[in-house]
Amino acid sequence: MSPGIDALLEQARAGLHRLTPQQTVEAVRGGALLVDTRTETQRREQGDLPGAVVIDRTVLEWRLDPASAWRIPEATGYDREIVLVCRQGYSSSLAAASLQTLGLRRATDMIGGVDAWLAAGLPTTDRPADIRP
């Protein structure tokens, strides 16, 4: 019998030090990598986040694992701080837990996702998104 998605989400979040939107801004200023996993439609509706790298959820682990042949240049080591963002902060929690399983111990996500970012009055950008296929 399956424990269900709510139990899986709770388990994932138990291992994360989740950040508020303002803490995310501070983490990025301190060198954290901000990764946006939202769909193109969601980004078009809500806007793009300044400084974020956009990585599709389907290839996230390959792009961020420092040992992967398909990693992005910013995937410099297993202790790199990575903050994942999705629309509301659910799928990003599961994705961050997956990255921690890979050994990226400082992977986490932002509480409330981009909905919370916008509610906090934080800016979006008009610059083209930094999309990493």
Short mmCIF file of C-alpha atoms in Angstrom, two decimals:
data_model
loop_
_atom_site.label_atom_id
_atom_site.label_comp_id
_atom_site.label_asym_id
_atom_site.label_seq_id
_atom_site.Cartn_x
_atom_site.Cartn_y
_atom_site.Cartn_z
CA MET A 1 0.00 0.00 0.00
CA SER A 2 1.28 3.45 -0.92
CA PRO A 3 1.88 5.99 1.84
CA GLY A 4 0.49 8.68 -0.51
CA ILE A 5 1.85 11.94 -1.84
CA ASP A 6 1.22 13.87 1.39
CA ALA A 7 3.44 11.49 3.34
CA LEU A 8 6.09 11.59 0.60
CA LEU A 9 6.06 15.40 0.64
CA GLU A 10 6.32 15.48 4.43
CA GLN A 11 9.27 13.10 4.31
CA ALA A 12 10.99 15.16 1.63
CA ARG A 13 10.55 18.40 3.57
CA ALA A 14 11.81 16.84 6.80
CA GLY A 15 15.30 16.77 5.30
CA LEU A 16 15.25 20.30 3.89
CA HIS A 17 16.11 23.66 5.40
CA ARG A 18 13.48 25.48 3.35
CA LEU A 19 13.85 29.20 2.67
CA THR A 20 11.38 32.07 2.60
CA PRO A 21 11.43 34.29 -0.49
CA GLN A 22 13.54 36.92 1.31
CA GLN A 23 15.96 34.26 2.58
CA THR A 24 16.21 33.02 -1.01
CA VAL A 25 17.22 36.50 -2.19
CA GLU A 26 19.90 36.61 0.51
CA ALA A 27 21.11 33.10 -0.35
CA VAL A 28 21.49 34.07 -4.02
CA ARG A 29 23.40 37.20 -3.01
CA GLY A 30 25.68 34.88 -1.05
CA GLY A 31 26.35 32.63 -4.04
CA ALA A 32 23.50 30.12 -4.05
CA LEU A 33 22.28 28.86 -7.40
CA LEU A 34 18.59 29.67 -7.97
CA VAL A 35 16.90 27.08 -10.19
CA ASP A 36 13.41 27.62 -11.60
CA THR A 37 11.63 24.41 -12.56
CA ARG A 38 8.32 25.97 -13.65
CA THR A 39 6.86 25.31 -17.07
CA GLU A 40 7.11 27.86 -19.85
CA THR A 41 3.39 28.63 -19.43
CA GLN A 42 3.82 29.25 -15.70
CA ARG A 43 6.82 31.52 -16.28
CA ARG A 44 4.90 33.45 -18.94
CA GLU A 45 1.98 33.96 -16.52
CA GLN A 46 4.04 34.79 -13.42
CA GLY A 47 7.25 36.24 -14.84
CA ASP A 48 10.86 35.15 -14.62
CA LEU A 49 13.00 35.47 -11.50
CA PRO A 50 16.14 37.60 -11.65
CA GLY A 51 19.28 35.49 -11.68
CA ALA A 52 17.47 32.16 -11.96
CA VAL A 53 18.58 29.33 -14.19
CA VAL A 54 15.63 27.52 -15.76
CA ILE A 55 15.96 23.74 -15.81
CA ASP A 56 13.14 21.41 -16.78
CA ARG A 57 12.26 19.03 -13.97
CA THR A 58 12.74 16.03 -16.28
CA VAL A 59 16.51 16.68 -16.58
CA LEU A 60 17.20 18.40 -13.26
CA GLU A 61 19.37 15.70 -11.68
CA TRP A 62 21.53 15.32 -14.80
CA ARG A 63 22.13 19.08 -15.04
CA LEU A 64 23.00 19.58 -11.37
CA ASP A 65 25.00 16.45 -10.52
CA PRO A 66 28.66 17.57 -10.60
CA ALA A 67 29.68 14.09 -11.80
CA SER A 68 27.24 14.06 -14.72
CA ALA A 69 28.48 14.45 -18.27
CA TRP A 70 25.37 16.60 -18.88
CA ARG A 71 25.85 19.01 -15.96
CA ILE A 72 25.67 22.77 -16.32
CA PRO A 73 28.84 24.79 -15.60
CA GLU A 74 27.36 26.05 -12.32
CA ALA A 75 27.20 22.48 -10.95
CA THR A 76 30.62 22.90 -9.36
CA GLY A 77 30.44 20.59 -6.37
CA TYR A 78 28.28 18.59 -4.03
CA ASP A 79 28.33 21.31 -1.39
CA ARG A 80 27.02 24.05 -3.71
CA GLU A 81 23.91 25.69 -2.26
CA ILE A 82 21.00 25.21 -4.65
CA VAL A 83 17.54 26.70 -4.13
CA LEU A 84 14.77 25.24 -6.27
CA VAL A 85 11.62 27.17 -7.10
CA CYS A 86 8.33 26.03 -8.59
CA ARG A 87 4.92 27.68 -8.72
CA GLN A 88 3.75 26.91 -5.17
CA GLY A 89 6.57 25.05 -3.43
CA TYR A 90 5.40 21.46 -3.71
CA SER A 91 7.26 19.88 -6.62
CA SER A 92 10.37 21.86 -5.69
CA SER A 93 10.43 20.12 -2.29
CA LEU A 94 10.35 16.70 -3.95
CA ALA A 95 13.03 17.76 -6.43
CA ALA A 96 15.28 19.15 -3.69
CA ALA A 97 15.00 15.88 -1.77
CA SER A 98 16.00 14.03 -4.94
CA LEU A 99 19.07 16.25 -5.30
CA GLN A 100 20.01 15.57 -1.69
CA THR A 101 19.80 11.85 -2.43
CA LEU A 102 22.35 12.47 -5.20
CA GLY A 103 24.68 13.98 -2.60
CA LEU A 104 23.85 17.66 -3.10
CA ARG A 105 23.43 18.12 0.65
CA ARG A 106 22.71 21.87 0.48
CA ALA A 107 19.86 21.55 -2.02
CA THR A 108 16.61 23.04 -0.78
CA ASP A 109 13.56 24.90 -2.01
CA MET A 110 11.63 28.08 -1.44
CA ILE A 111 8.53 27.99 0.75
CA GLY A 112 5.42 28.92 -1.24
CA GLY A 113 7.15 29.03 -4.61
CA VAL A 114 6.81 31.93 -6.99
CA ASP A 115 3.32 32.62 -5.62
CA ALA A 116 5.02 33.56 -2.31
CA TRP A 117 7.78 35.49 -4.14
CA LEU A 118 5.17 37.66 -5.84
CA ALA A 119 3.12 38.05 -2.64
CA ALA A 120 6.27 39.32 -0.91
CA GLY A 121 6.56 42.04 -3.56
CA LEU A 122 9.84 40.74 -4.93
CA PRO A 123 10.68 41.60 -8.53
CA THR A 124 10.50 39.62 -11.72
CA THR A 125 12.66 40.43 -14.71
CA ASP A 126 11.98 41.36 -18.32
CA ARG A 127 15.28 39.86 -19.43
CA PRO A 128 15.14 36.62 -21.39
CA ALA A 129 15.13 33.54 -19.16
CA ASP A 130 18.42 31.63 -18.76
CA ILE A 131 17.02 28.32 -20.01
CA ARG A 132 19.27 25.27 -19.77
CA PRO A 133 17.95 22.39 -21.91
#
